[in-house]
Amino acid sequence: MNTSGKVIKCKAAVLWGLNQPFSIEEVEVAPPKAYEVRVKILVTGICRTDNNATIGVMPAKFPVIAGHEAVGIVESIGEGVTTVKPGDKVIPLCVPQCGTCFACIDPNSNFCEKIDITGRGVLSDGTSRFTCKGKPIYHFMNTSTFTEYTVVEECALAKIDAAAPPEKACLFGCAFTTGYGAAINTGKVTPGSTCAVFGLGGVGLSVIIGCKAAGASRIIGVDINSRKFEKAKAVGATECVNPKDHTKPISEVLKEMTGNSVKFTFEVTGNLDTMVDALASCHMNCGISVVVGDPPPSTTLAFDPMLVFTGRTWKGCIFGGWKTRNDLPKLVSDFMAKKFSLDQLITHVFPFNKIKDGFELLNKGESIRTILTF
Ligand code: COD
Ligand code: ZN
């Protein structure tokens, strides 16, 4: 049936308010307006950032359709869209690339002005394409993938190899890209170096994959959940530490383990205290610490300025620093050429209507990535 130009009724997981459960509803998805694209979602992963939206740690307007790590097929395009066509396999981009703003023009920046990090929840014309029970439903992070169909702006789509397996390629929509890029683009990990990665979820494991690819010789995984260590070692950690097993600060533990030679640290938990711990854990002069974890909104951090006065570099990145529309298709090609494996990151594959079970596993610390299929 040709659905182009018509409203599509489909299933979506709606969050009606803060701290409310995901509710599977029938929603109406309007056709794409100019420079917009309607996408049939094939698979979507569950990320901590989605959970953070449900509890107010990631800004969002309610009611909302969350989800941002997906692969889909273009169903129809709005007027003026030239870079994708119906049938193309695509990844919705939580960090768009409009190509014209200051960040898109600067070769070293990816923080496109079209990004919705503050929870605007609407497309560029200020409206939503979703309704449910007569009420408008807000978009999330330029993507909204917990739905059979979504509408995104053309600049928030990367066209990928038609042969890429969706249940793996969806990890390029967040976990892998974010973590791998933090090591390769932001930390610029050097061969033979020692790295420490705080937080061994899907994003942290992807940082480890990046550190290994960059030639780090020692990669120390740090997590308060020791059940995460097996996976960390499977993707390249040479050893793992649980801060709870020590009375000393973790920075002291790492210093002793390595003879004060940790060059790169990565914070991948989103906790403010861990950001300072990671900073203190890299070498006092030549160390580089990268904040990957999304900090809670409207929070501030106190830290001893001596930590940076002595020479450490403290930096951060969003979505691994990639120029998303240019770089994601290349990352997918590298994956298809078997330059890295994503197998260890996927622990569960559920049908979409088991979304609540997927979040329960995440919150019990029992999953890395749960992939939901439609
Ligand atoms: N010390 C050590 N480990 C900890 C601590 C702590 N204090 N607190 C939690 N952890 C561990 C948990 O046990 C868990 O293993 C891990 O940290 C976090 O893993 P997940 O699976 O909960 O989270 P991820 O990997 O899905 O998400 C990562 C972040 C939590 C960092 C999240 O903020 C994020 O996705 N950040 C990326 C920001 C970004 O660039 N976004 C753009 C694309 S979405
Ligand atoms: Zn994410």
Coordinates of N, CA, C and O in Angstrom, one line a residue, residues 47 49 68-69 93-96 107-112 115 117 141 171-189 202-204 206-208 210-211 266-268 290-294 315-328 331 369:
C47 N 19.2 2.7 25.3 CA 20.4 3.4 25.8 C 20.1 4.0 27.1 O 18.9 4.4 27.4
T49 N 20.6 6.9 28.0 CA 20.1 8.3 27.8 C 18.6 8.3 27.7 O 17.9 9.2 28.1
H68 N 16.7 6.6 20.3 CA 17.5 7.4 19.4 C 18.6 6.5 18.7 O 19.5 7.1 18.1
E69 N 18.5 5.2 18.9 CA 19.6 4.3 18.4 C 19.0 3.3 17.4 O 18.5 2.3 17.9
L93 N 19.9 10.5 13.3 CA 21.0 11.1 13.9 C 20.6 12.0 15.1 O 20.0 13.0 14.9
C94 N 21.0 11.6 16.3 CA 20.7 12.5 17.5 C 21.6 13.7 17.4 O 21.3 14.7 18.0
V95 N 22.7 13.6 16.6 CA 23.5 14.8 16.4 C 23.5 15.0 14.8 O 24.1 14.3 14.1
P96 N 22.6 16.0 14.4 CA 22.5 16.2 12.9 C 23.8 16.8 12.3 O 24.7 17.2 13.1
P107 N 36.2 22.4 10.8 CA 36.6 21.0 10.6 C 36.7 20.2 11.9 O 36.6 18.9 11.8
N108 N 36.8 20.8 13.1 CA 37.0 20.1 14.3 C 35.8 20.0 15.2 O 35.9 19.7 16.4
S109 N 34.6 20.4 14.7 CA 33.5 20.5 15.6 C 32.3 19.6 15.0 O 32.2 19.5 13.8
N110 N 31.5 19.1 15.8 CA 30.3 18.4 15.3 C 29.0 18.8 16.0 O 28.0 18.2 15.8
F111 N 29.1 19.9 16.8 CA 27.9 20.3 17.6 C 27.0 21.1 16.8 O 26.8 22.3 17.0
C112 N 26.3 20.5 15.8 CA 25.4 21.2 14.9 C 24.3 21.9 15.6 O 23.8 21.4 16.6
I115 N 20.9 20.4 16.7 CA 20.8 19.3 17.7 C 19.8 19.7 18.8 O 19.6 20.9 19.0
I117 N 19.4 19.2 22.3 CA 20.0 18.6 23.5 C 19.2 19.2 24.7 O 19.3 18.8 25.8
M141 N 15.4 14.1 20.9 CA 16.8 14.1 20.3 C 16.8 14.0 18.8 O 17.6 13.2 18.3
L171 N 23.7 0.2 16.4 CA 24.6 0.7 17.4 C 25.5 1.9 16.9 O 26.1 2.6 17.7
F172 N 25.5 2.1 15.6 CA 26.1 3.3 15.1 C 25.3 4.6 15.4 O 25.8 5.7 15.2
G173 N 24.0 4.4 15.8 CA 23.2 5.5 16.1 C 23.5 6.0 17.5 O 23.0 7.1 17.9
C174 N 24.2 5.3 18.3 CA 24.7 5.9 19.6 C 25.9 5.1 20.1 O 27.0 5.6 20.0
A175 N 25.7 4.0 20.8 CA 26.7 3.4 21.6 C 28.1 3.3 21.0 O 29.1 3.9 21.5
F176 N 28.2 2.6 19.9 CA 29.5 2.4 19.3 C 30.2 3.7 18.8 O 31.3 4.0 19.2
T177 N 29.4 4.5 18.1 CA 29.9 5.8 17.5 C 30.4 6.7 18.6 O 31.5 7.3 18.5
T178 N 29.6 6.8 19.7 CA 29.9 7.7 20.8 C 31.2 7.3 21.5 O 32.1 8.1 21.7
G179 N 31.3 6.0 21.8 CA 32.5 5.5 22.6 C 33.7 5.4 21.7 O 34.8 5.9 22.1
Y180 N 33.6 4.9 20.5 CA 34.8 4.7 19.7 C 35.4 6.0 19.3 O 36.6 6.3 19.3
G181 N 34.5 7.0 19.0 CA 34.9 8.3 18.6 C 35.6 9.1 19.7 O 36.5 9.8 19.5
A182 N 35.1 8.8 21.0 CA 35.7 9.5 22.1 C 37.2 9.1 22.2 O 38.1 9.9 22.6
A183 N 37.5 7.8 21.9 CA 38.9 7.3 22.0 C 39.7 7.8 20.8 O 40.8 8.3 21.0
I184 N 39.1 7.7 19.6 CA 39.9 8.0 18.4 C 40.0 9.5 18.1 O 41.0 10.0 17.8
N185 N 38.8 10.2 18.2 CA 38.8 11.6 17.7 C 39.1 12.5 18.9 O 39.8 13.6 18.6
T186 N 38.6 12.3 20.1 CA 38.7 13.3 21.1 C 39.9 13.0 22.0 O 40.8 13.9 22.2
G187 N 40.0 11.8 22.5 CA 41.2 11.4 23.3 C 42.4 11.4 22.4 O 43.5 11.7 22.8
K188 N 42.3 10.9 21.2 CA 43.4 10.7 20.3 C 44.4 9.8 21.0 O 45.6 10.1 21.1
V189 N 43.9 8.6 21.4 CA 44.7 7.6 22.1 C 45.9 7.2 21.3 O 45.8 7.1 20.0
G202 N 27.3 0.0 27.2 CA 27.6 -0.1 25.8 C 28.5 1.0 25.3 O 29.3 0.7 24.4
V203 N 28.4 2.2 25.9 CA 29.3 3.3 25.4 C 30.7 3.0 25.9 O 31.7 3.1 25.1
G204 N 30.9 2.6 27.2 CA 32.2 2.4 27.7 C 32.9 1.3 27.0 O 34.1 1.3 26.7
S206 N 32.5 0.5 24.0 CA 32.9 1.0 22.7 C 34.2 1.9 22.8 O 35.0 2.0 21.9
V207 N 34.3 2.6 23.9 CA 35.6 3.3 24.2 C 36.7 2.3 24.2 O 37.8 2.6 23.6
I208 N 36.5 1.2 24.9 CA 37.6 0.2 24.9 C 38.0 -0.3 23.5 O 39.2 -0.4 23.2
G210 N 37.7 1.3 20.8 CA 38.5 2.4 20.2 C 39.9 2.5 20.7 O 40.9 2.7 19.9
C211 N 40.1 2.4 22.1 CA 41.5 2.4 22.6 C 42.3 1.3 22.1 O 43.5 1.5 21.7
F266 N 38.6 8.0 30.5 CA 37.3 8.3 29.9 C 36.3 8.1 31.0 O 36.2 7.1 31.6
E267 N 35.4 9.1 31.1 CA 34.3 9.0 32.1 C 33.0 8.6 31.3 O 32.6 9.4 30.4
V268 N 32.5 7.5 31.5 CA 31.4 7.0 30.7 C 30.2 6.5 31.6 O 29.6 5.5 31.3
V290 N 38.7 12.5 29.2 CA 37.5 12.8 28.3 C 36.2 12.5 29.0 O 36.0 11.4 29.5
V291 N 35.3 13.5 29.1 CA 34.0 13.3 29.6 C 33.1 12.9 28.5 O 32.8 13.6 27.5
V292 N 32.6 11.6 28.6 CA 31.7 11.1 27.5 C 30.3 11.0 28.1 O 29.3 11.2 27.4
G293 N 30.2 10.8 29.4 CA 28.9 10.6 30.0 C 28.1 12.0 30.1 O 28.7 13.0 30.4
D294 N 26.9 11.9 29.8 CA 26.0 13.1 29.8 C 25.7 13.5 31.2 O 25.1 12.7 32.0
K315 N 38.7 17.3 28.6 CA 37.8 17.6 27.4 C 36.6 16.7 27.4 O 36.5 15.8 28.2
G316 N 35.8 17.0 26.4 CA 34.5 16.2 26.3 C 34.2 16.1 24.8 O 34.7 16.7 24.0
C317 N 33.2 15.3 24.6 CA 32.7 15.2 23.2 C 31.2 14.7 23.2 O 30.8 14.1 24.2
I318 N 30.5 15.1 22.2 CA 29.2 14.5 22.0 C 29.2 13.6 20.8 O 29.8 14.0 19.8
F319 N 28.6 12.5 20.9 CA 28.5 11.5 19.8 C 29.9 11.3 19.2 O 30.0 11.2 18.0
G320 N 30.9 11.2 20.1 CA 32.2 10.8 19.6 C 32.9 11.8 18.7 O 34.0 11.5 18.1
G321 N 32.4 13.0 18.6 CA 33.0 14.0 17.8 C 32.9 13.8 16.3 O 33.5 14.6 15.5
W322 N 32.1 12.9 15.9 CA 32.0 12.6 14.4 C 31.2 13.7 13.7 O 30.2 14.2 14.2
K323 N 31.5 14.0 12.4 CA 30.7 14.7 11.5 C 29.7 13.7 11.0 O 30.0 12.9 10.1
T324 N 28.5 13.7 11.6 CA 27.7 12.5 11.5 C 27.3 12.0 10.1 O 27.4 10.8 9.8
R325 N 26.8 12.9 9.3 CA 26.3 12.5 7.9 C 27.5 12.0 7.1 O 27.3 11.1 6.3
N326 N 28.6 12.6 7.3 CA 29.8 12.2 6.5 C 30.4 10.9 7.0 O 30.8 10.0 6.3
D327 N 30.5 10.8 8.4 CA 31.3 9.8 9.0 C 30.6 8.4 9.2 O 31.2 7.4 9.2
L328 N 29.3 8.5 9.5 CA 28.6 7.2 9.9 C 28.6 6.2 8.7 O 28.8 5.0 8.9
L331 N 31.9 4.6 8.8 CA 32.0 3.6 10.0 C 31.3 2.3 9.7 O 31.8 1.2 10.0
R369 N 23.5 -3.9 25.5 CA 22.5 -3.4 24.7 C 21.3 -4.4 24.4 O 21.6 -5.5 24.1

